[in-house]
PDB file of C-alpha atoms in Angstrom:
ATOM      1  CA  MET A   1      32.986   6.958 -11.038  1.00 76.00           C
ATOM      2  CA  THR A   2      30.907   5.696  -8.127  1.00 91.00           C
ATOM      3  CA  ASP A   3      27.503   4.147  -8.603  1.00 94.00           C
ATOM      4  CA  GLU A   4      25.930   7.137  -6.894  1.00 91.00           C
ATOM      5  CA  ALA A   5      27.564   9.601  -9.283  1.00 91.00           C
ATOM      6  CA  PHE A   6      26.691   7.475 -12.307  1.00 91.00           C
ATOM      7  CA  LEU A   7      23.028   7.172 -11.324  1.00 90.00           C
ATOM      8  CA  ALA A   8      22.768  10.901 -10.610  1.00 91.00           C
ATOM      9  CA  ASP A   9      23.554  11.633 -14.276  1.00 91.00           C
ATOM     10  CA  TYR A  10      21.780   8.600 -15.752  1.00 92.00           C
ATOM     11  CA  ASP A  11      19.051   9.508 -18.268  1.00 92.00           C
ATOM     12  CA  PRO A  12      16.684   6.596 -19.019  1.00 87.00           C
ATOM     13  CA  SER A  13      14.966   8.633 -21.736  1.00 89.00           C
ATOM     14  CA  ARG A  14      17.992   7.987 -23.977  1.00 91.00           C
ATOM     15  CA  TYR A  15      16.654   4.460 -24.460  1.00 88.00           C
ATOM     16  CA  PRO A  16      13.397   3.373 -26.154  1.00 88.00           C
ATOM     17  CA  ALA A  17      10.487   2.605 -23.837  1.00 86.00           C
ATOM     18  CA  VAL A  18       9.534  -1.072 -23.614  1.00 90.00           C
ATOM     19  CA  ALA A  19       6.598  -2.451 -21.627  1.00 94.00           C
ATOM     20  CA  VAL A  20       6.531  -5.849 -19.908  1.00 96.00           C
ATOM     21  CA  THR A  21       3.443  -8.034 -19.712  1.00 97.00           C
ATOM     22  CA  VAL A  22       2.628 -11.546 -18.522  1.00 97.00           C
ATOM     23  CA  ASP A  23       0.359 -13.997 -20.350  1.00 97.00           C
ATOM     24  CA  VAL A  24      -0.899 -17.227 -18.802  1.00 97.00           C
ATOM     25  CA  VAL A  25      -1.615 -20.506 -20.584  1.00 97.00           C
ATOM     26  CA  ALA A  26      -4.034 -21.992 -18.033  1.00 95.00           C
ATOM     27  CA  LEU A  27      -5.045 -25.592 -18.726  1.00 95.00           C
ATOM     28  CA  THR A  28      -7.512 -27.910 -17.051  1.00 93.00           C
ATOM     29  CA  ILE A  29      -9.575 -30.958 -17.955  1.00 93.00           C
ATOM     30  CA  ARG A  30     -13.355 -30.603 -18.200  1.00 92.00           C
ATOM     31  CA  ASP A  31     -15.822 -33.193 -19.425  1.00 91.00           C
ATOM     32  CA  GLY A  32     -12.974 -35.411 -20.525  1.00 91.00           C
ATOM     33  CA  ALA A  33     -11.333 -32.799 -22.751  1.00 94.00           C
ATOM     34  CA  LEU A  34      -8.380 -30.439 -22.379  1.00 96.00           C
ATOM     35  CA  HIS A  35      -9.512 -26.810 -21.968  1.00 96.00           C
ATOM     36  CA  VAL A  36      -7.640 -23.507 -21.977  1.00 96.00           C
ATOM     37  CA  LEU A  37      -8.797 -20.311 -20.290  1.00 94.00           C
ATOM     38  CA  LEU A  38      -9.492 -17.500 -22.780  1.00 95.00           C
ATOM     39  CA  VAL A  39     -10.807 -13.969 -22.317  1.00 93.00           C
ATOM     40  CA  GLU A  40     -12.654 -11.866 -24.855  1.00 92.00           C
ATOM     41  CA  ARG A  41     -10.967  -8.505 -25.147  1.00 90.00           C
ATOM     42  CA  GLY A  42     -13.236  -5.610 -24.253  1.00 87.00           C
ATOM     43  CA  GLU A  43     -10.855  -2.896 -25.439  1.00 89.00           C
ATOM     44  CA  ALA A  44      -8.696  -2.130 -28.466  1.00 91.00           C
ATOM     45  CA  PRO A  45      -6.437  -3.442 -29.833  1.00 94.00           C
ATOM     46  CA  PHE A  46      -8.130  -6.635 -31.005  1.00 94.00           C
ATOM     47  CA  LYS A  47     -11.413  -5.727 -29.339  1.00 92.00           C
ATOM     48  CA  GLY A  48     -13.769  -8.686 -29.581  1.00 91.00           C
ATOM     49  CA  ARG A  49     -10.952 -11.184 -30.213  1.00 93.00           C
ATOM     50  CA  TRP A  50     -10.056 -13.891 -27.715  1.00 95.00           C
ATOM     51  CA  ALA A  51      -6.753 -13.942 -25.855  1.00 95.00           C
ATOM     52  CA  LEU A  52      -4.878 -15.612 -23.049  1.00 96.00           C
ATOM     53  CA  PRO A  53      -5.389 -13.949 -19.666  1.00 94.00           C
ATOM     54  CA  GLY A  54      -2.635 -11.458 -18.981  1.00 94.00           C
ATOM     55  CA  GLY A  55      -1.702  -7.847 -18.583  1.00 93.00           C
ATOM     56  CA  PHE A  56       0.987  -5.322 -17.801  1.00 95.00           C
ATOM     57  CA  VAL A  57       3.329  -5.940 -14.896  1.00 96.00           C
ATOM     58  CA  LYS A  58       2.965  -3.416 -12.082  1.00 94.00           C
ATOM     59  CA  VAL A  59       6.563  -2.235 -12.167  1.00 88.00           C
ATOM     60  CA  GLY A  60       7.994  -1.607  -8.726  1.00 89.00           C
ATOM     61  CA  GLU A  61       5.083  -3.377  -7.025  1.00 95.00           C
ATOM     62  CA  GLU A  62       5.354  -7.021  -8.059  1.00 96.00           C
ATOM     63  CA  ASN A  63       7.696  -9.503  -9.648  1.00 96.00           C
ATOM     64  CA  LEU A  64       6.844 -11.608 -12.691  1.00 97.00           C
ATOM     65  CA  ASP A  65       5.571 -14.625 -10.737  1.00 96.00           C
ATOM     66  CA  GLN A  66       3.315 -12.386  -8.663  1.00 95.00           C
ATOM     67  CA  ALA A  67       1.976 -10.686 -11.797  1.00 96.00           C
ATOM     68  CA  ALA A  68       1.119 -14.049 -13.381  1.00 95.00           C
ATOM     69  CA  ALA A  69      -0.607 -15.251 -10.211  1.00 92.00           C
ATOM     70  CA  ARG A  70      -2.565 -11.979 -10.021  1.00 92.00           C
ATOM     71  CA  GLU A  71      -3.746 -12.212 -13.620  1.00 91.00           C
ATOM     72  CA  LEU A  72      -4.832 -15.821 -13.126  1.00 89.00           C
ATOM     73  CA  ALA A  73      -6.680 -14.875  -9.937  1.00 88.00           C
ATOM     74  CA  GLU A  74      -8.493 -12.002 -11.657  1.00 86.00           C
ATOM     75  CA  GLU A  75      -9.965 -14.361 -14.247  1.00 83.00           C
ATOM     76  CA  THR A  76     -10.650 -17.402 -12.036  1.00 79.00           C
ATOM     77  CA  GLY A  77     -11.052 -16.086  -8.495  1.00 73.00           C
ATOM     78  CA  LEU A  78      -8.182 -18.322  -7.355  1.00 68.00           C
ATOM     79  CA  ARG A  79      -6.666 -16.091  -4.688  1.00 63.00           C
ATOM     80  CA  SER A  80      -4.677 -19.027  -3.335  1.00 59.00           C
ATOM     81  CA  PRO A  81      -2.980 -21.182  -5.970  1.00 61.00           C
ATOM     82  CA  GLY A  82      -3.541 -24.361  -3.941  1.00 66.00           C
ATOM     83  CA  ARG A  83      -2.618 -27.342  -6.128  1.00 74.00           C
ATOM     84  CA  VAL A  84      -2.375 -25.260  -9.309  1.00 86.00           C
ATOM     85  CA  HIS A  85       1.043 -25.662 -10.930  1.00 91.00           C
ATOM     86  CA  LEU A  86       2.482 -22.398 -12.260  1.00 93.00           C
ATOM     87  CA  GLU A  87       5.797 -22.129 -14.087  1.00 96.00           C
ATOM     88  CA  GLN A  88       7.471 -19.717 -16.467  1.00 98.00           C
ATOM     89  CA  LEU A  89       7.124 -20.840 -20.079  1.00 98.00           C
ATOM     90  CA  ALA A  90       9.042 -18.487 -22.394  1.00 98.00           C
ATOM     91  CA  THR A  91       9.602 -14.844 -23.317  1.00 98.00           C
ATOM     92  CA  TYR A  92       8.192 -13.249 -26.471  1.00 98.00           C
ATOM     93  CA  GLY A  93       9.435  -9.977 -27.918  1.00 96.00           C
ATOM     94  CA  ASP A  94       9.092  -9.990 -31.704  1.00 95.00           C
ATOM     95  CA  PRO A  95       8.792  -6.468 -33.145  1.00 93.00           C
ATOM     96  CA  GLY A  96       5.173  -5.597 -33.858  1.00 92.00           C
ATOM     97  CA  ARG A  97       3.668  -8.336 -31.686  1.00 94.00           C
ATOM     98  CA  ASP A  98       1.690  -5.576 -29.970  1.00 94.00           C
ATOM     99  CA  PRO A  99       0.535  -2.624 -32.140  1.00 94.00           C
ATOM    100  CA  ARG A 100       0.606  -0.171 -29.220  1.00 92.00           C
ATOM    101  CA  MET A 101       4.325  -0.131 -28.495  1.00 92.00           C
ATOM    102  CA  PRO A 102       7.255  -2.513 -28.071  1.00 93.00           C
ATOM    103  CA  VAL A 103       6.028  -5.075 -25.555  1.00 96.00           C
ATOM    104  CA  VAL A 104       7.927  -8.027 -24.134  1.00 97.00           C
ATOM    105  CA  SER A 105       5.673 -10.717 -22.705  1.00 98.00           C
ATOM    106  CA  VAL A 106       6.769 -13.352 -20.206  1.00 98.00           C
ATOM    107  CA  ALA A 107       4.412 -16.298 -20.642  1.00 98.00           C
ATOM    108  CA  TYR A 108       3.474 -18.745 -17.898  1.00 98.00           C
ATOM    109  CA  LEU A 109       2.010 -22.231 -17.944  1.00 97.00           C
ATOM    110  CA  ALA A 110      -0.585 -23.142 -15.315  1.00 94.00           C
ATOM    111  CA  PHE A 111      -2.587 -26.289 -14.830  1.00 90.00           C
ATOM    112  CA  GLY A 112      -4.634 -27.812 -12.074  1.00 86.00           C
ATOM    113  CA  PRO A 113      -7.692 -29.883 -11.230  1.00 84.00           C
ATOM    114  CA  GLU A 114     -11.230 -28.585 -11.137  1.00 74.00           C
ATOM    115  CA  MET A 115     -10.351 -24.972 -11.893  1.00 80.00           C
ATOM    116  CA  PRO A 116     -13.350 -22.723 -11.134  1.00 77.00           C
ATOM    117  CA  ASP A 117     -15.625 -21.113 -13.689  1.00 82.00           C
ATOM    118  CA  PRO A 118     -13.923 -17.980 -15.034  1.00 82.00           C
ATOM    119  CA  ARG A 119     -15.063 -14.421 -14.615  1.00 72.00           C
ATOM    120  CA  ALA A 120     -14.046 -11.608 -16.909  1.00 65.00           C
ATOM    121  CA  GLY A 121     -11.538  -9.124 -15.490  1.00 63.00           C
ATOM    122  CA  SER A 122     -11.726  -5.359 -15.742  1.00 59.00           C
ATOM    123  CA  ASP A 123     -10.507  -5.145 -19.356  1.00 64.00           C
ATOM    124  CA  ALA A 124     -12.396  -8.174 -20.712  1.00 59.00           C
ATOM    125  CA  SER A 125     -16.002  -8.575 -21.817  1.00 71.00           C
ATOM    126  CA  ASP A 126     -16.138 -12.346 -21.336  1.00 85.00           C
ATOM    127  CA  ALA A 127     -14.065 -15.311 -20.193  1.00 88.00           C
ATOM    128  CA  ALA A 128     -14.474 -19.013 -20.900  1.00 92.00           C
ATOM    129  CA  TRP A 129     -12.830 -22.391 -20.596  1.00 94.00           C
ATOM    130  CA  THR A 130     -12.438 -23.362 -24.243  1.00 95.00           C
ATOM    131  CA  PRO A 131     -11.712 -26.848 -25.639  1.00 96.00           C
ATOM    132  CA  VAL A 132      -8.209 -26.739 -27.068  1.00 96.00           C
ATOM    133  CA  ALA A 133      -9.278 -28.888 -30.020  1.00 95.00           C
ATOM    134  CA  SER A 134     -11.822 -26.246 -31.111  1.00 95.00           C
ATOM    135  CA  LEU A 135      -9.013 -23.725 -31.732  1.00 96.00           C
ATOM    136  CA  ARG A 136      -7.487 -25.978 -34.423  1.00 94.00           C
ATOM    137  CA  LEU A 137      -3.913 -24.942 -33.717  1.00 94.00           C
ATOM    138  CA  SER A 138      -1.128 -26.139 -35.967  1.00 89.00           C
ATOM    139  CA  ALA A 139       2.230 -27.145 -34.514  1.00 83.00           C
ATOM    140  CA  SER A 140       3.544 -23.664 -35.364  1.00 85.00           C
ATOM    141  CA  GLY A 141       0.627 -21.951 -33.658  1.00 87.00           C
ATOM    142  CA  ALA A 142      -1.349 -20.964 -36.763  1.00 90.00           C
ATOM    143  CA  GLN A 143      -5.145 -21.075 -36.947  1.00 92.00           C
ATOM    144  CA  PRO A 144      -6.958 -21.835 -40.210  1.00 91.00           C
ATOM    145  CA  PRO A 145      -9.709 -19.571 -41.590  1.00 90.00           C
ATOM    146  CA  GLY A 146     -13.158 -20.093 -40.131  1.00 88.00           C
ATOM    147  CA  VAL A 147     -12.140 -20.684 -36.515  1.00 90.00           C
ATOM    148  CA  THR A 148     -14.726 -19.051 -34.240  1.00 87.00           C
ATOM    149  CA  ARG A 149     -12.308 -17.941 -31.568  1.00 90.00           C
ATOM    150  CA  ARG A 150      -9.301 -16.433 -33.300  1.00 92.00           C
ATOM    151  CA  LEU A 151      -6.568 -15.503 -30.854  1.00 96.00           C
ATOM    152  CA  ALA A 152      -5.217 -11.952 -30.555  1.00 95.00           C
ATOM    153  CA  PHE A 153      -1.578 -10.848 -30.623  1.00 96.00           C
ATOM    154  CA  ASP A 154       0.750 -13.866 -30.924  1.00 96.00           C
ATOM    155  CA  HIS A 155      -1.252 -15.869 -28.402  1.00 97.00           C
ATOM    156  CA  ALA A 156      -1.828 -18.778 -30.787  1.00 96.00           C
ATOM    157  CA  ARG A 157       1.931 -19.300 -30.875  1.00 96.00           C
ATOM    158  CA  ILE A 158       2.207 -18.935 -27.098  1.00 97.00           C
ATOM    159  CA  LEU A 159      -0.590 -21.444 -26.558  1.00 97.00           C
ATOM    160  CA  SER A 160       1.022 -23.884 -28.992  1.00 96.00           C
ATOM    161  CA  ASP A 161       4.302 -23.603 -27.082  1.00 97.00           C
ATOM    162  CA  GLY A 162       2.476 -24.087 -23.786  1.00 97.00           C
ATOM    163  CA  LEU A 163       0.759 -27.227 -25.030  1.00 96.00           C
ATOM    164  CA  GLU A 164       4.049 -28.720 -26.180  1.00 96.00           C
ATOM    165  CA  ARG A 165       5.631 -27.892 -22.814  1.00 96.00           C
ATOM    166  CA  ALA A 166       2.743 -29.568 -20.965  1.00 96.00           C
ATOM    167  CA  ARG A 167       2.961 -32.657 -23.196  1.00 96.00           C
ATOM    168  CA  GLY A 168       6.696 -32.917 -22.622  1.00 95.00           C
ATOM    169  CA  LYS A 169       6.294 -32.410 -18.876  1.00 95.00           C
ATOM    170  CA  LEU A 170       4.010 -35.426 -18.731  1.00 96.00           C
ATOM    171  CA  GLU A 171       6.714 -37.575 -20.300  1.00 96.00           C
ATOM    172  CA  TYR A 172       9.485 -36.807 -17.831  1.00 96.00           C
ATOM    173  CA  THR A 173       7.800 -35.499 -14.652  1.00 96.00           C
ATOM    174  CA  PRO A 174       4.856 -36.571 -12.463  1.00 95.00           C
ATOM    175  CA  LEU A 175       2.976 -33.321 -13.096  1.00 93.00           C
ATOM    176  CA  ALA A 176       0.036 -35.174 -14.653  1.00 95.00           C
ATOM    177  CA  THR A 177      -1.074 -35.631 -11.060  1.00 94.00           C
ATOM    178  CA  ALA A 178      -1.569 -31.843 -10.848  1.00 92.00           C
ATOM    179  CA  PHE A 179      -4.630 -32.272 -13.083  1.00 92.00           C
ATOM    180  CA  LEU A 180      -6.194 -34.663 -10.546  1.00 93.00           C
ATOM    181  CA  PRO A 181      -7.578 -34.505  -7.000  1.00 91.00           C
ATOM    182  CA  GLU A 182      -5.342 -35.696  -4.171  1.00 92.00           C
ATOM    183  CA  THR A 183      -6.414 -39.327  -4.619  1.00 95.00           C
ATOM    184  CA  PHE A 184      -7.120 -40.906  -7.975  1.00 96.00           C
ATOM    185  CA  THR A 185      -7.252 -44.167  -9.890  1.00 96.00           C
ATOM    186  CA  ILE A 186      -4.856 -45.304 -12.588  1.00 97.00           C
ATOM    187  CA  PRO A 187      -7.601 -45.019 -15.257  1.00 95.00           C
ATOM    188  CA  GLU A 188      -8.157 -41.400 -14.175  1.00 95.00           C
ATOM    189  CA  LEU A 189      -4.423 -40.747 -14.517  1.00 97.00           C
ATOM    190  CA  ARG A 190      -4.455 -42.383 -17.956  1.00 97.00           C
ATOM    191  CA  ALA A 191      -7.336 -40.105 -18.978  1.00 96.00           C
ATOM    192  CA  VAL A 192      -5.117 -37.084 -18.199  1.00 96.00           C
ATOM    193  CA  TYR A 193      -2.377 -38.380 -20.475  1.00 97.00           C
ATOM    194  CA  GLU A 194      -4.868 -39.128 -23.240  1.00 97.00           C
ATOM    195  CA  CYS A 195      -6.397 -35.632 -23.004  1.00 95.00           C
ATOM    196  CA  VAL A 196      -3.095 -33.748 -22.985  1.00 96.00           C
ATOM    197  CA  TRP A 197      -1.349 -35.934 -25.549  1.00 95.00           C
ATOM    198  CA  ASP A 198      -4.532 -36.301 -27.641  1.00 93.00           C
ATOM    199  CA  GLU A 199      -3.738 -39.989 -28.109  1.00 93.00           C
ATOM    200  CA  ALA A 200      -5.428 -43.185 -26.973  1.00 94.00           C
ATOM    201  CA  LEU A 201      -3.274 -45.356 -24.719  1.00 96.00           C
ATOM    202  CA  HIS A 202      -3.370 -49.086 -24.041  1.00 95.00           C
ATOM    203  CA  ALA A 203      -4.842 -49.485 -20.559  1.00 95.00           C
ATOM    204  CA  GLY A 204      -2.772 -52.489 -19.500  1.00 95.00           C
ATOM    205  CA  ASN A 205       0.541 -51.135 -20.783  1.00 95.00           C
ATOM    206  CA  PHE A 206      -0.078 -47.752 -19.148  1.00 96.00           C
ATOM    207  CA  HIS A 207      -0.937 -49.355 -15.804  1.00 96.00           C
ATOM    208  CA  ARG A 208       2.232 -51.456 -15.906  1.00 96.00           C
ATOM    209  CA  LYS A 209       4.458 -48.506 -16.859  1.00 96.00           C
ATOM    210  CA  VAL A 210       3.087 -46.204 -14.143  1.00 97.00           C
ATOM    211  CA  LEU A 211       3.626 -48.746 -11.376  1.00 96.00           C
ATOM    212  CA  SER A 212       7.145 -49.523 -12.645  1.00 96.00           C
ATOM    213  CA  VAL A 213       8.338 -45.916 -12.183  1.00 97.00           C
ATOM    214  CA  PRO A 214       9.728 -45.449  -8.659  1.00 96.00           C
ATOM    215  CA  GLY A 215       8.026 -42.666  -6.725  1.00 97.00           C
ATOM    216  CA  PHE A 216       5.510 -41.749  -9.416  1.00 97.00           C
ATOM    217  CA  VAL A 217       2.422 -42.825  -7.473  1.00 97.00           C
ATOM    218  CA  GLU A 218       1.848 -44.585  -4.183  1.00 97.00           C
ATOM    219  CA  GLY A 219      -1.143 -46.602  -3.036  1.00 96.00           C
ATOM    220  CA  THR A 220      -3.381 -45.185  -0.317  1.00 95.00           C
ATOM    221  CA  GLY A 221      -4.695 -48.575   0.781  1.00 94.00           C
ATOM    222  CA  ASP A 222      -8.218 -47.462  -0.089  1.00 94.00           C
ATOM    223  CA  THR A 223     -10.489 -48.188  -3.033  1.00 92.00           C
ATOM    224  CA  THR A 224     -13.280 -46.375  -4.816  1.00 90.00           C
ATOM    225  CA  ALA A 225     -16.721 -46.576  -3.216  1.00 85.00           C
ATOM    226  CA  SER A 226     -18.057 -48.695  -6.067  1.00 80.00           C
ATOM    227  CA  GLY A 227     -16.960 -50.487  -9.208  1.00 71.00           C
ATOM    228  CA  GLY A 228     -16.812 -48.958 -12.661  1.00 68.00           C
ATOM    229  CA  ARG A 229     -19.718 -48.105 -14.910  1.00 67.00           C
ATOM    230  CA  LYS A 230     -19.951 -51.741 -15.953  1.00 67.00           C
ATOM    231  CA  GLY A 231     -19.614 -53.067 -12.414  1.00 65.00           C
ATOM    232  CA  GLY A 232     -16.672 -55.206 -11.391  1.00 73.00           C
ATOM    233  CA  PRO A 233     -14.231 -54.742  -8.508  1.00 84.00           C
ATOM    234  CA  ARG A 234     -13.608 -51.383  -6.904  1.00 87.00           C
ATOM    235  CA  ALA A 235     -10.496 -49.588  -8.185  1.00 91.00           C
ATOM    236  CA  ARG A 236      -7.472 -48.930  -6.017  1.00 94.00           C
ATOM    237  CA  LEU A 237      -6.771 -45.322  -5.072  1.00 97.00           C
ATOM    238  CA  TYR A 238      -3.357 -43.685  -5.417  1.00 97.00           C
ATOM    239  CA  ARG A 239      -1.728 -40.371  -4.573  1.00 96.00           C
ATOM    240  CA  ALA A 240       1.269 -38.571  -6.048  1.00 95.00           C
ATOM    241  CA  GLY A 241       4.593 -39.991  -4.901  1.00 96.00           C
ATOM    242  CA  ASP A 242       7.790 -38.127  -4.049  1.00 96.00           C
ATOM    243  CA  ALA A 243       9.495 -38.428  -7.452  1.00 96.00           C
ATOM    244  CA  ARG A 244      10.460 -35.210  -9.221  1.00 95.00           C
ATOM    245  CA  LEU A 245      11.506 -36.884 -12.467  1.00 96.00           C
ATOM    246  CA  LEU A 246      10.180 -40.063 -14.050  1.00 97.00           C
ATOM    247  CA  HIS A 247      12.770 -42.735 -14.737  1.00 95.00           C
ATOM    248  CA  PRO A 248      12.058 -44.473 -16.971  1.00 93.00           C
ATOM    249  CA  ALA A 249      10.058 -41.775 -18.731  1.00 95.00           C
ATOM    250  CA  LEU A 250       6.526 -42.312 -20.049  1.00 94.00           C
ATOM    251  CA  LEU A 251       7.059 -41.442 -23.683  1.00 93.00           C
ATOM    252  CA  ARG A 252       4.328 -40.489 -26.120  1.00 91.00           C
ATOM    253  CA  PRO A 253       3.551 -43.322 -28.560  1.00 86.00           C
ATOM    254  CA  ALA A 254       4.861 -41.237 -31.461  1.00 72.00           C
ATOM    255  CA  THR A 255       8.106 -40.588 -29.563  1.00 67.00           C
ATOM    256  CA  GLU A 256       8.538 -44.282 -28.864  1.00 65.00           C
ATOM    257  CA  GLU A 257       8.086 -45.029 -32.553  1.00 61.00           C
ATOM    258  CA  ASP A 258      10.753 -42.455 -33.457  1.00 60.00           C
ATOM    259  CA  ILE A 259      13.206 -44.036 -31.006  1.00 62.00           C
ATOM    260  CA  ARG A 260      12.596 -47.479 -32.462  1.00 56.00           C
TER     261      ARG A 260
END
């Protein structure tokens, strides 16, 4: 049988209907803390609960990457991704994850510097950059009773997975620089690692490790306009290098302890 003959008799109604959505874990650093973009749902199901920005894919009009970029733009106004890093995270399809119908969601991870103030999309009543720490997520993505912003659907699990992906990315890739402007100081880079890993790092050891990784950062030859808050010499400015992987990796302190 030819493809044409097969398709002429093909009946898609013989199979159960499944919808496809995208959800975006958008991270940025504000006021020295890691924040995630959340929207307050304006419609059922879970009306009034907070969720990751996302929505149904426009089948036949866009691919998954385009759908994720569109959803992020609707909530932030970022029509051009610029220096925002966007990558596919994972796919979620547990039965009952959406009470409306079987829904498979393709989640994305996005992070960038100085993301704009959010604005609620058409199906949301509010949107906000929310400190990740305030959500009190466990490693499995559970939230304890009493949390003000309880996440809808299985978005607590998706966010937990996104955070672990971001933390791992910072160990083996130079993507920490995506949280920063084009030029930055080593202390500013260390602050990114401390925010995402939620761990304090030794300043001297971090500085030495960063400069020992080929291609991680490169000096611009310039310095900051003034010294630090306590005075002192002006700090050297760096930009992202051409490395795609960090070798040796910058491991989390807990990971280093496990290896030892």
